[in-house]
Structures are given as structure tokens and as C-alpha cells.
mmCIF file of C-alpha atoms in Angstrom:
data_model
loop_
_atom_site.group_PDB
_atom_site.id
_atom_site.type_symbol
_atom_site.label_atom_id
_atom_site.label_comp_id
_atom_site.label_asym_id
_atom_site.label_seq_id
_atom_site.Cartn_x
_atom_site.Cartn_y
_atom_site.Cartn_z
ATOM 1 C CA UNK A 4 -31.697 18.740 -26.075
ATOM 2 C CA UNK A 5 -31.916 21.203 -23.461
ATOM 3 C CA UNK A 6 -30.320 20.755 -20.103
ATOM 4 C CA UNK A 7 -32.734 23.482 -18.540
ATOM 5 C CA UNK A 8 -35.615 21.336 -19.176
ATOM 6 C CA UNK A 9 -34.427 18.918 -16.622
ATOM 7 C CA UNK A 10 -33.072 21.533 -13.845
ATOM 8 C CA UNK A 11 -36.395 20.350 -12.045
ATOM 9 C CA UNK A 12 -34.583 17.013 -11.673
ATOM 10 C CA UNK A 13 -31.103 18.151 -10.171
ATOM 11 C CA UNK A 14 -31.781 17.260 -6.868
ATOM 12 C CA UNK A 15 -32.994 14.080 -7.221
ATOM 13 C CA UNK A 16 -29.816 13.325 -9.551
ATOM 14 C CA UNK A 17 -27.808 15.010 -6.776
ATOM 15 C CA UNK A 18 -29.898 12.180 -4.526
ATOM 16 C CA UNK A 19 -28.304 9.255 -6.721
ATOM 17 C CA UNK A 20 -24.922 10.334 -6.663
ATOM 18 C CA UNK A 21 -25.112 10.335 -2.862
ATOM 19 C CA UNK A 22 -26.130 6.956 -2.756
ATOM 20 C CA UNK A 23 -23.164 5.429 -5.401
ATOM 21 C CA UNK A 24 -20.683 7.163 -3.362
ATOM 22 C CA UNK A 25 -17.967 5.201 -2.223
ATOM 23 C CA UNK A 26 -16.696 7.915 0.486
ATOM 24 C CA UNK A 27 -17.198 5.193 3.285
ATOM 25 C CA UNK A 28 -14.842 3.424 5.733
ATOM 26 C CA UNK A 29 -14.677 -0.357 3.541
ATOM 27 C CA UNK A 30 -13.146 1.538 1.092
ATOM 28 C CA UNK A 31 -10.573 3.732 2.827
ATOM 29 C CA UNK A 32 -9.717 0.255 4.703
ATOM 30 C CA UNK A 33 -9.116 -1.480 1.335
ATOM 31 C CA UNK A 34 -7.109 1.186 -0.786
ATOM 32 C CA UNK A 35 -4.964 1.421 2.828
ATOM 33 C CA UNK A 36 -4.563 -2.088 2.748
ATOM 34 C CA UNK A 37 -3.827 -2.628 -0.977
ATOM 35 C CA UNK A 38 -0.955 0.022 -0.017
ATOM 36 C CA UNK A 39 0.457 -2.015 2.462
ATOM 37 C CA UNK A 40 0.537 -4.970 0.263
ATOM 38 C CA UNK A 41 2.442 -2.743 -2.568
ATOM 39 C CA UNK A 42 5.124 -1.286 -0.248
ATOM 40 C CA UNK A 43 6.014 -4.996 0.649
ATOM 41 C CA UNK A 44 6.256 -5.959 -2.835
ATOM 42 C CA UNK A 45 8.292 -3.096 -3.467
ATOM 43 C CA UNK A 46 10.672 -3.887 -0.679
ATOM 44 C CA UNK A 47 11.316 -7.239 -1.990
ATOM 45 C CA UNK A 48 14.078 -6.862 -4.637
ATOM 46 C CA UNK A 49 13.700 -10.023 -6.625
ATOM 47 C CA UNK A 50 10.574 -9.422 -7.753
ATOM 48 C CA UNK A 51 11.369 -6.865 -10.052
ATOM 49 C CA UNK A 52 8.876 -4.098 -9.144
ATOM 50 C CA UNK A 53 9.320 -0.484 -10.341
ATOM 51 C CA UNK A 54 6.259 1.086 -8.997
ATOM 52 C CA UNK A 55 2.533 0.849 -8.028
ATOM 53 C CA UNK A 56 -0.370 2.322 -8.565
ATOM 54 C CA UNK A 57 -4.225 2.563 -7.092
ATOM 55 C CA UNK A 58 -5.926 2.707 -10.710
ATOM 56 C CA UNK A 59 -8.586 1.679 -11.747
ATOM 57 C CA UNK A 60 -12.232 3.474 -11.418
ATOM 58 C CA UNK A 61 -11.650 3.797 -7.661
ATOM 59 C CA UNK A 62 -8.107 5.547 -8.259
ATOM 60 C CA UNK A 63 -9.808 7.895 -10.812
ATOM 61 C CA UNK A 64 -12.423 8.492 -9.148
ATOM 62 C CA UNK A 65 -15.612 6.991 -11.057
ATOM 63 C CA UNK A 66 -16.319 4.309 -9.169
ATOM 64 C CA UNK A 67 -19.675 3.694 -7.867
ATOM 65 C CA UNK A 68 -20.798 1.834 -4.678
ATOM 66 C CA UNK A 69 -21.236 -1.915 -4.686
ATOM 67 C CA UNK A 70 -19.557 -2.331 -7.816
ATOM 68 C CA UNK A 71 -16.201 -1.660 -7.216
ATOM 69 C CA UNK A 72 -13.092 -3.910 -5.947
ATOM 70 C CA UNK A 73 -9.210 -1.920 -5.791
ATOM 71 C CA UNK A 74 -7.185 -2.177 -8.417
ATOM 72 C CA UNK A 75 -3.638 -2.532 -7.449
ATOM 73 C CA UNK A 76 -1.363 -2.279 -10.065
ATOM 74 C CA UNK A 77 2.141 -3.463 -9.981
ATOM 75 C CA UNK A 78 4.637 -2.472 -12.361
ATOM 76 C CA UNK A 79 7.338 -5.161 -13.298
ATOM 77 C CA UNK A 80 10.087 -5.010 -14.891
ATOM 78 C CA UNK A 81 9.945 -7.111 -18.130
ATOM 79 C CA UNK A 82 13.714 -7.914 -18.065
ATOM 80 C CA UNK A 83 13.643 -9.216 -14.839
ATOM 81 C CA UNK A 84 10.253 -11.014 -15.445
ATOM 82 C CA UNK A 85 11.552 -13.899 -18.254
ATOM 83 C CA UNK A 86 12.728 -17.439 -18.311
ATOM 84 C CA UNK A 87 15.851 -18.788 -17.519
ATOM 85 C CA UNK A 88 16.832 -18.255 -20.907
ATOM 86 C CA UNK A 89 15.843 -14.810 -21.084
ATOM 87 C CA UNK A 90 12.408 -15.546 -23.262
ATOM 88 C CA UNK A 91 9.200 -13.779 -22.648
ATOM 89 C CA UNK A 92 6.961 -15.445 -19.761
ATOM 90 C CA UNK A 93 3.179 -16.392 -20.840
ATOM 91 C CA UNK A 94 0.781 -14.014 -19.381
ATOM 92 C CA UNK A 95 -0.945 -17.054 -17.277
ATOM 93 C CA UNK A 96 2.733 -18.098 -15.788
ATOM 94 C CA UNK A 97 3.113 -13.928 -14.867
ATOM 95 C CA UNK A 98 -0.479 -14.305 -12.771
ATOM 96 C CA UNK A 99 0.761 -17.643 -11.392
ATOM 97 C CA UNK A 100 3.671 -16.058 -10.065
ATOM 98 C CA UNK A 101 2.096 -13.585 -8.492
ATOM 99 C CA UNK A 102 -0.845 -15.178 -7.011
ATOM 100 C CA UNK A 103 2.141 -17.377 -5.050
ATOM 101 C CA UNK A 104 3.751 -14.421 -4.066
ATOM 102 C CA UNK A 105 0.849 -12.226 -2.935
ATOM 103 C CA UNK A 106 -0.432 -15.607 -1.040
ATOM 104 C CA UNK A 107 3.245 -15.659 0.774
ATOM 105 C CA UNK A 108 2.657 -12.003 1.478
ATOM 106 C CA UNK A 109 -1.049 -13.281 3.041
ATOM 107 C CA UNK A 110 -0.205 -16.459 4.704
ATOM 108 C CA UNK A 111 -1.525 -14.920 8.125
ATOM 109 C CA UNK A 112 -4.888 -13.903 6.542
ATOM 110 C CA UNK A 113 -5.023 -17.268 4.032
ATOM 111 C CA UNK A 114 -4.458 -19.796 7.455
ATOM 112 C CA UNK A 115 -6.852 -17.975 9.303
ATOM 113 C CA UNK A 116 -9.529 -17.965 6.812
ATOM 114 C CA UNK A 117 -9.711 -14.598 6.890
ATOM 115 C CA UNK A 118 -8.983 -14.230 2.955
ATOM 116 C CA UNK A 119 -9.099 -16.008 -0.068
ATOM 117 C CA UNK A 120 -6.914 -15.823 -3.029
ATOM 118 C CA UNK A 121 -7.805 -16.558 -6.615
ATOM 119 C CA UNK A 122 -6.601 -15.659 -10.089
ATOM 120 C CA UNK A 123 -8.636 -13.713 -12.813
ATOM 121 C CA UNK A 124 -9.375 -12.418 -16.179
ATOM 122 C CA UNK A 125 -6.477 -9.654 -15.739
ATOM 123 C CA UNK A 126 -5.392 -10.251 -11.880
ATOM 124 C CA UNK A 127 -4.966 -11.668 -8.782
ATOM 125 C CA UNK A 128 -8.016 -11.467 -6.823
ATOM 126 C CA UNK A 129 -8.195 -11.069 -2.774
ATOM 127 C CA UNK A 130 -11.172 -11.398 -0.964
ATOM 128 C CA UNK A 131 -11.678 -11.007 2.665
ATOM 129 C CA UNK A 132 -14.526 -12.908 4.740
ATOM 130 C CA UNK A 133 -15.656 -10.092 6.843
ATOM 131 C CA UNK A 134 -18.763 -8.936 5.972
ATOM 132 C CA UNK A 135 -18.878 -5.658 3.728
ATOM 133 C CA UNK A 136 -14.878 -5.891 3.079
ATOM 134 C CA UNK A 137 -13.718 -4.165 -0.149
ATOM 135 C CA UNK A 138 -11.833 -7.144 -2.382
ATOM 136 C CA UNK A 139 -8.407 -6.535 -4.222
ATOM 137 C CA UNK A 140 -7.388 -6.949 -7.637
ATOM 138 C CA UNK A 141 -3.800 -6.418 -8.060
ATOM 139 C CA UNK A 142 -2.664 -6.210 -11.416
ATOM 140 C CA UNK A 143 0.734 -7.198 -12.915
ATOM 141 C CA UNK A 144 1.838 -4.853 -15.568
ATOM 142 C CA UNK A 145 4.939 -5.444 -17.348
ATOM 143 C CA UNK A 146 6.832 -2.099 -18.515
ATOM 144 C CA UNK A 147 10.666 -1.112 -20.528
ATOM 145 C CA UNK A 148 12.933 -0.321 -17.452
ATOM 146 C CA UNK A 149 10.799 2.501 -15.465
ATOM 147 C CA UNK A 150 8.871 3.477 -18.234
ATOM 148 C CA UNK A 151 5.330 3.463 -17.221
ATOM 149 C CA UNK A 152 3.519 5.086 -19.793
ATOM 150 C CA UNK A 153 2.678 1.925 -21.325
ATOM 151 C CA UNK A 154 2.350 -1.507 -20.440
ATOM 152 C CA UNK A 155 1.428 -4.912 -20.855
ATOM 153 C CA UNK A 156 -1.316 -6.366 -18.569
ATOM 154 C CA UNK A 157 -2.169 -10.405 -19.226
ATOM 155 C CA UNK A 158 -5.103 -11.877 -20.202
ATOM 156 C CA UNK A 159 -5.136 -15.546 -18.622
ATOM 157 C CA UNK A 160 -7.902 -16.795 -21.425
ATOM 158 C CA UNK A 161 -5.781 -16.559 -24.141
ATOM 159 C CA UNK A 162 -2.694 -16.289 -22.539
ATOM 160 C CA UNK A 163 -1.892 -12.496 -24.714
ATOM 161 C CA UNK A 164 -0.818 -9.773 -23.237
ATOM 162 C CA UNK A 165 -3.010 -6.222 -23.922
ATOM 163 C CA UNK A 166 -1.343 -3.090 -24.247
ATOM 164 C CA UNK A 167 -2.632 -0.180 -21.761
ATOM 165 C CA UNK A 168 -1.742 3.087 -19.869
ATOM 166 C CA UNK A 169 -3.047 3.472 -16.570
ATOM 167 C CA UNK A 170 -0.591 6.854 -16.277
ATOM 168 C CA UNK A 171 -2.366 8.536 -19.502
ATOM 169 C CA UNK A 172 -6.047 7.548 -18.400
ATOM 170 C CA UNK A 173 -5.230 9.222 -14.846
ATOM 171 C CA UNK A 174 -3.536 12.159 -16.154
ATOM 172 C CA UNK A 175 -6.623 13.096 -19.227
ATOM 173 C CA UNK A 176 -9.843 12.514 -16.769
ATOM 174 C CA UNK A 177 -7.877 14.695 -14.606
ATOM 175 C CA UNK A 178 -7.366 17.430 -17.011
ATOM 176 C CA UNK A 179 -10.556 17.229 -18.505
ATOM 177 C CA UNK A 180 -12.260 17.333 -14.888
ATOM 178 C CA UNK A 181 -10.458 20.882 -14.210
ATOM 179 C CA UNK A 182 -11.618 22.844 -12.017
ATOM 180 C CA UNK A 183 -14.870 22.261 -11.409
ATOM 181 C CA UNK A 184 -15.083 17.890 -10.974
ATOM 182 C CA UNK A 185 -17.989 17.435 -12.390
ATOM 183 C CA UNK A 186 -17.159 14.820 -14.965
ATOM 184 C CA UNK A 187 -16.585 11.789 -12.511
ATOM 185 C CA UNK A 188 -20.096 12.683 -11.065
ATOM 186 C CA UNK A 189 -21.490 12.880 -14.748
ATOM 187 C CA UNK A 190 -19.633 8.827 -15.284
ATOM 188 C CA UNK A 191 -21.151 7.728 -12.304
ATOM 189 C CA UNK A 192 -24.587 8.697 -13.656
ATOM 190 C CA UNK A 193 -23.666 6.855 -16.504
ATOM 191 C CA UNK A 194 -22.587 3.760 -14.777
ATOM 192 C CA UNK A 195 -25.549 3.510 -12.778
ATOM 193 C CA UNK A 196 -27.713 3.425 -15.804
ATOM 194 C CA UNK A 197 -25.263 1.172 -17.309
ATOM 195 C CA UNK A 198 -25.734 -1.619 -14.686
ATOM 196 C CA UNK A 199 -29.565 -0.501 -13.592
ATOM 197 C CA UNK A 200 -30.776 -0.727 -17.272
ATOM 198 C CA UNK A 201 -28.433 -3.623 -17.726
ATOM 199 C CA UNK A 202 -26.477 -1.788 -20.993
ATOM 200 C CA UNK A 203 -23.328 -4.046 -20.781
ATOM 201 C CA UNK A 204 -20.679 -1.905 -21.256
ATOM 202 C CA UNK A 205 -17.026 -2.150 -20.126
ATOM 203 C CA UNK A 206 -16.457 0.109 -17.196
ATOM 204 C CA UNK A 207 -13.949 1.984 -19.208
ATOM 205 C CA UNK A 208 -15.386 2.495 -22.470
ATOM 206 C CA UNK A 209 -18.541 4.444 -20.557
ATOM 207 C CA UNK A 210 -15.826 6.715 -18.777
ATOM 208 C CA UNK A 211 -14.183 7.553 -22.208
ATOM 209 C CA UNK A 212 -18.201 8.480 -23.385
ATOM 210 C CA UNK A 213 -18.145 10.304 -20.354
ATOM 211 C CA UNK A 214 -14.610 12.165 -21.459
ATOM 212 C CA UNK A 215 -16.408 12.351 -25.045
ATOM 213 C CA UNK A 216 -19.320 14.113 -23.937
ATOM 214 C CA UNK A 217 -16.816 17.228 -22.150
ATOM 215 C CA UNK A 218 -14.947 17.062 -25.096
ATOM 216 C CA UNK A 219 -17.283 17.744 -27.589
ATOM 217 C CA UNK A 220 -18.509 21.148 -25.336
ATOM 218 C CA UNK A 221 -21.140 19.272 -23.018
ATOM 219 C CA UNK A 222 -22.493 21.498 -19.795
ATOM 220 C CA UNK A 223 -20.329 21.533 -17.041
ATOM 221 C CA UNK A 224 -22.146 19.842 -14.823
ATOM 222 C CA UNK A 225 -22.914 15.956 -13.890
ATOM 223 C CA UNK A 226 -26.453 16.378 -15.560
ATOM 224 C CA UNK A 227 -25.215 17.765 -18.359
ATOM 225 C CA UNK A 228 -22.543 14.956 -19.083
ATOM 226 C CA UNK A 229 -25.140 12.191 -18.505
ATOM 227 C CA UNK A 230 -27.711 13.854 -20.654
ATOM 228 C CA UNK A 231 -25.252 15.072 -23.502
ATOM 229 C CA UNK A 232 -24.173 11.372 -23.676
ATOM 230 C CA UNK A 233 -27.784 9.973 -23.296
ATOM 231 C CA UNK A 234 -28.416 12.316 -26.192
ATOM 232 C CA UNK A 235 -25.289 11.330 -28.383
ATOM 233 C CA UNK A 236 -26.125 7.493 -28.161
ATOM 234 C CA UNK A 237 -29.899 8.434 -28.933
ATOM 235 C CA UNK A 238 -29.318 10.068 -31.823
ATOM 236 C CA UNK A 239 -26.235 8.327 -33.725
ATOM 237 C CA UNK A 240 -27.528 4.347 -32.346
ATOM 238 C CA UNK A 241 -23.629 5.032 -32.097
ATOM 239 C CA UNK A 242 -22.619 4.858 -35.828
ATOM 240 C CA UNK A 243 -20.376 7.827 -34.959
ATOM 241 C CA UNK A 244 -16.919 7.232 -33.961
ATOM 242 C CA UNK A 245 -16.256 7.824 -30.067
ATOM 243 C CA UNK A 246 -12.675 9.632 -30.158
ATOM 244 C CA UNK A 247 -10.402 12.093 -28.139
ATOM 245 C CA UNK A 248 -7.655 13.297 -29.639
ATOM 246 C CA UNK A 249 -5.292 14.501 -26.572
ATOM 247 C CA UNK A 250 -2.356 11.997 -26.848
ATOM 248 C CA UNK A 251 -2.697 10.640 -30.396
ATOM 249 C CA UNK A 252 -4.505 11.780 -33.666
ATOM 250 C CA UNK A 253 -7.279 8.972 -35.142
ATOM 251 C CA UNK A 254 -8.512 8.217 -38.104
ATOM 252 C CA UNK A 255 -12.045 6.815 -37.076
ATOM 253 C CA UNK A 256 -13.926 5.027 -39.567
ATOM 254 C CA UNK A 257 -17.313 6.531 -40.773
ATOM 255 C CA UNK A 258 -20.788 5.107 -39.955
ATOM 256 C CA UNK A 259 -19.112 1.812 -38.079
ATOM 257 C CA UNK A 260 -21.264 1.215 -34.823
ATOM 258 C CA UNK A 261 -19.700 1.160 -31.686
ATOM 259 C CA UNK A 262 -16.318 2.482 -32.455
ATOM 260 C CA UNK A 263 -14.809 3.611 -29.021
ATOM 261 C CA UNK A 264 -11.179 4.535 -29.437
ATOM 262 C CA UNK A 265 -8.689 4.307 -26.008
ATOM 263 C CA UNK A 266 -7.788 7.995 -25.761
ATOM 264 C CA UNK A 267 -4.863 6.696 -23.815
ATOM 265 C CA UNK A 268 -3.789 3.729 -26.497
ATOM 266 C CA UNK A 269 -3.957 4.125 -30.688
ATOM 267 C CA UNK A 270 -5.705 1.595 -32.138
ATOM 268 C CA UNK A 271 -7.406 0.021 -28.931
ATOM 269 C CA UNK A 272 -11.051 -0.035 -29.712
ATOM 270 C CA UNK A 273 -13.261 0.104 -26.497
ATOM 271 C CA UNK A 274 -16.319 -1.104 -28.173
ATOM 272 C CA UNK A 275 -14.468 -4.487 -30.101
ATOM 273 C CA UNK A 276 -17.320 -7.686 -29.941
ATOM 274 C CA UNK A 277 -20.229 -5.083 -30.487
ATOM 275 C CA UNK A 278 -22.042 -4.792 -33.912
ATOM 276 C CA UNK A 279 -24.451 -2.765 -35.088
ATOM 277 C CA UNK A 280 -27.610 -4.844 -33.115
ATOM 278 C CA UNK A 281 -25.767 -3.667 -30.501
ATOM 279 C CA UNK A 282 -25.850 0.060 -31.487
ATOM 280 C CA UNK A 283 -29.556 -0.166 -32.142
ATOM 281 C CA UNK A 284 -30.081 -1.356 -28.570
ATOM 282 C CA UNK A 285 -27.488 0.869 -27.127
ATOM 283 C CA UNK A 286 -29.658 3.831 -28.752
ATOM 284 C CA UNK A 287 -33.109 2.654 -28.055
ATOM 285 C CA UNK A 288 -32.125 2.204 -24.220
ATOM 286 C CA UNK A 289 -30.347 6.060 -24.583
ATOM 287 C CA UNK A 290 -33.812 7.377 -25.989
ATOM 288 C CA UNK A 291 -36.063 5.236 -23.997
ATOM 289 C CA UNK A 292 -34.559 6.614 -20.149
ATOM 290 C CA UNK A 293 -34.755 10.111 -22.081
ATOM 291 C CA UNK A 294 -38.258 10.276 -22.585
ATOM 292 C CA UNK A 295 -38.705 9.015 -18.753
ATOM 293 C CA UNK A 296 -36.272 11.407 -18.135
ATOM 294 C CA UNK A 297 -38.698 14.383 -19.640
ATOM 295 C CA UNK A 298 -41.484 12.978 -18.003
ATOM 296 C CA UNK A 299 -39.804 12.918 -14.586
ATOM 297 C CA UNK A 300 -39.023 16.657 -15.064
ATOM 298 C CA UNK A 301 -42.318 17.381 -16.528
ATOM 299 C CA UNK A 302 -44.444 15.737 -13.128
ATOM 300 C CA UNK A 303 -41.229 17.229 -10.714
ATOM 301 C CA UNK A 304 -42.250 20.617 -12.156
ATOM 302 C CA UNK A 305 -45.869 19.973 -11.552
ATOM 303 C CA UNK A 306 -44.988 19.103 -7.963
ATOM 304 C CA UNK A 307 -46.250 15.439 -8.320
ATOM 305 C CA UNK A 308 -43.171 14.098 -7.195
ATOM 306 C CA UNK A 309 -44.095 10.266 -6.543
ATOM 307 C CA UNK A 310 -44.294 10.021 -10.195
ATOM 308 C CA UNK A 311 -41.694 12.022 -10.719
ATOM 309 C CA UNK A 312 -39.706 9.499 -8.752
ATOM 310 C CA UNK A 313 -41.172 6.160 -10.709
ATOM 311 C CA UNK A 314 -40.525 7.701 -14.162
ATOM 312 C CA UNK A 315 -36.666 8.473 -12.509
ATOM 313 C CA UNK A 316 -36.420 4.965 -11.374
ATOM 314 C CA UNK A 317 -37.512 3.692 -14.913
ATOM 315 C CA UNK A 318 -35.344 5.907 -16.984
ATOM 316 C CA UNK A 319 -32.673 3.461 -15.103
ATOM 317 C CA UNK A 320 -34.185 0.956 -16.139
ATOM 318 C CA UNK A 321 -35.700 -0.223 -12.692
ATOM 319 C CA UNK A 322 -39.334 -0.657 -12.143
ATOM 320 C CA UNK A 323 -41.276 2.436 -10.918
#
């Protein structure tokens, strides 16, 4: 693949990434808010926090518009958070006990009806009533002391904890992003054809194909991510292992499909619950908004740029 034969394209793509921004007042609002909400947890002693973060896509800068809540997450410290006799807490009692504190933190908004509270998957949702309002997930994550290269975040459906580090996945996209910042426009590319073409992969696991891509010598530009990864997934129906090697060294397993190692966590594959059906689709979507891709260039070049546009729209897997 050649990244020249879609230059005719860059301004459209330039176009897209424009309209997933989330540079836009709703958002500022909510990661000021979410903020405000971690200072007060911080400031209350009991609760055994050691530090916050804004992670998640938005705090690394990937997200994409109308997809998006903040993630909050709040580091606790696992000896304080136990039983009275010092045992581990269930991940669904940790989420308990914060829902009832960040709904003591809300009582204003909650009588009010300005907000709702609920717990999730991973979190403690907040969502606010007014119209085009950002939501907040705040995540508990249990660390050693003030350790916070790894930690434990629960997962309420079977009540496990699953090991992560939000500090590592912050700290590579940002070196690998240097100094140009052209990979987190090349992931939102990718997310947009992840949800358009309705792919249905984890948020995550396309950023670290996104990472993949500049690690494996991609162009430096947001084009040249999405199309090097487009390209990878096309070719391999991804039967190659997906792996960094910055903090840890794998051993991938050959010709397994969708093998996406964690860069930030050994032995956390991205791609777990997906076979090699999965693969074949995952490959026959990357080739099929290729070749709509081409053609987009090819009528662009031509200057017949309303079909240009349809075969653009249909590479992400929306009608023309």
C-alpha cells in the first residue's frame, strides 16, 4: 500500500477529524467538573484516596465526539479499603461504596434532579439532565500504598478484579505521539470506522492497533496510521500477533487470530472472546473500506467529488 495514492483524500480525512473533535465547551465543563468531584474525595481522609486521574480516551486524547463520557479515576488505597477484619472487599461492595459516597458528594444535584447516579460494568456512572451534558465515570482503582503503576479496577459481573495501568498507557501514547501528534488523530480515524462500520472493538484494543501501526514504521501522519492499520488487518485477517514491546518483552503465539497484547500489562490480551470468524470479518471489513477508500481517491483525483464523497462515506461503512 501506498499512502501517496490517497493524498487526494487528505482533506476530506482532515474534514472527519474536525467533526469527532471533542474541543467543545460540554467537555471542558465535564473534565472541570469531574476535577472538582476528585479534589473533594481527596480532601476526605477516610476514604483512603492517594490520587486521581482524568484517563481514559478523553485524558489521552483519542476520544471522539458523541462517544465519549470522563473517566475519573480514583486511586485507593487497598489497605485502607478491607473489612473489619482486614480481608479483601468484593469488587461489587468497592462500587457500592463509592456510588454512596459520590451520591453524598451530589446530594444537591441528586434532590434537584439535576443528576442521576448509577453503578456500572467498571464504575460509578453520573449523568446530568441538561441537554448535551458530558456524563462521568469515575473509576475506583485499588493500588500498594502510592504505587500507581498498577492497579486493580472491579468488574461488578463477576465480582473479579482486572489488573491495569492507566500511568503506563498515558506515558507510551505519549511517547510514541512525539513530536509531531499525529497518532491520536490516526485512532480517531480508526474509531470512527470502528463504530460507523459497526467493527466491535474495545476502545482500547483499537488505540493499541493504532500504537502498533507507529511502531512497526507507519507514515507519520493520521492517514498513514489509519491506512497502515486498515492494511495490517486486510492482509493478516489478524492471525498476526498485535504486540509492543516498550515495558515488557512477549512471547506472542503464531497464527492465533486476534491476539492483542496490553502494552501496558503482560499477559492481558485485548482481543480475549474473539476467534478466528472474528478475524475473517475483522479483515474483510479492513479490505472492503480499502477498496472504497481507492475509489474515493481515484474519483477525488478526477475532480468528481460527490462520488468521491459516497465511496468515503461507505468505506465507513455508512451508506453513500
Amino acid at each position: 500500500m501506498m499512502v501517496q495514492d490517497f493524498l487526494a483524500l487528505e482533506d476530506a480525512l482532515k474534514q472527519i477529524l474536525e467533526e469527532l473533535s471533542i474541543a467543545e465547551p460540554a467537555y471542558d465543563a465535564a473534565i472541570d467538573r469531574a476535577r472538582k468531584y476528585a479534589r473533594s474525595l481527596e480532601n476526605d481522609r477516610e476514604f483512603g484516596v492517594v490520587d486521581t486521574r482524568v484517563g481514559g480516551s478523553i485524558g489521552k486524547g483519542t476520544a471522539i465526539a458523541g462517544q465519549s463520557d470522563v473517566d475519573l479515576y480514583i486511586y485507593l488505597d487497598r489497605a485502607i479499603w478491607r473489612t473489619k477484619r482486614r480481608e479483601e472487599l468484593l469488587p461489587s461492595t468497592v462500587i457500592g461504596r463509592l456510588r454512596a459516597r459520590v451520591e453524598q458528594r451530589l446530594r444537591f444535584e441528586l434532590d434537584t434532579g439535576h443528576a442521576r447516579v448509577r453503578a456500572q460494568r467498571h464504575s460509578v456512572g453520573i449523568k446530568f439532565r441538561k441537554r448535551y451534558s458530558v456524563g462521568i465515570d469515575v473509576v475506583p482503582a485499588l493500588v500498594e500504598g502510592d504505587d500507581l503503576e498498577e492497579a486493580l479496577i472491579p468488574r461488578r459481573q463477576t465480582d473479579t478484579f482486572v489488573a491495569t495501568s492507566v500511568e503506563r498507557q498515558l506515558r507510551l501514547i505519549e511517547a510514541l505521539d512525539t513530536p509531531f501528534r499525529y497518532l491520536r488523530r490516526g485512532i480517531r480515524l480508526l474509531k470512527h470506522w470502528n463504530r460507523e462500520a459497526d467493527i466491535g472493538l474495545h476502545s482500547y484494543a483499537v488505540e493499541v492497533l493504532g500504537m502498533y501501526a507507529v511502531d512497526r514504521g507507519c507514515k507519520r501522519t493520521p492517514m498513514g496510521v489509519f491506512l497502515s492499520m486498515l492494511d495490517f488487518i486486510g492482509e493478516t485477517n489478524m492471525r498476526e500477533p498485535v504486540y509492543i514491546e516498550h515495558f515488557f518483552r512477549f512471547s506472542p503465539p503464531s497464527r492465533r487470530a486476534c491476539v492483542i497484547f496490553d502494552p501496558a500489562m503482560p499477559n492481558n490480551n485485548l482481543g480475549q472472546g474473539l476467534d478466528a470468524r472474528d478475524g475473517d470479518r475483522l479483515g474483510a471489513a479492513a479490505r472492503r473500506a480499502l477498496y472504497k477508500l481507492r475509489k474515493a481517491a481515484d474519483f477525488a483525483t478526477r475532480g468528481k467529488l460527490r462520488v468521491a464523497e459516497e465511496c468515503l462515506a461507505e468505506a465507513f461503512g455508512r451508506p453513500g
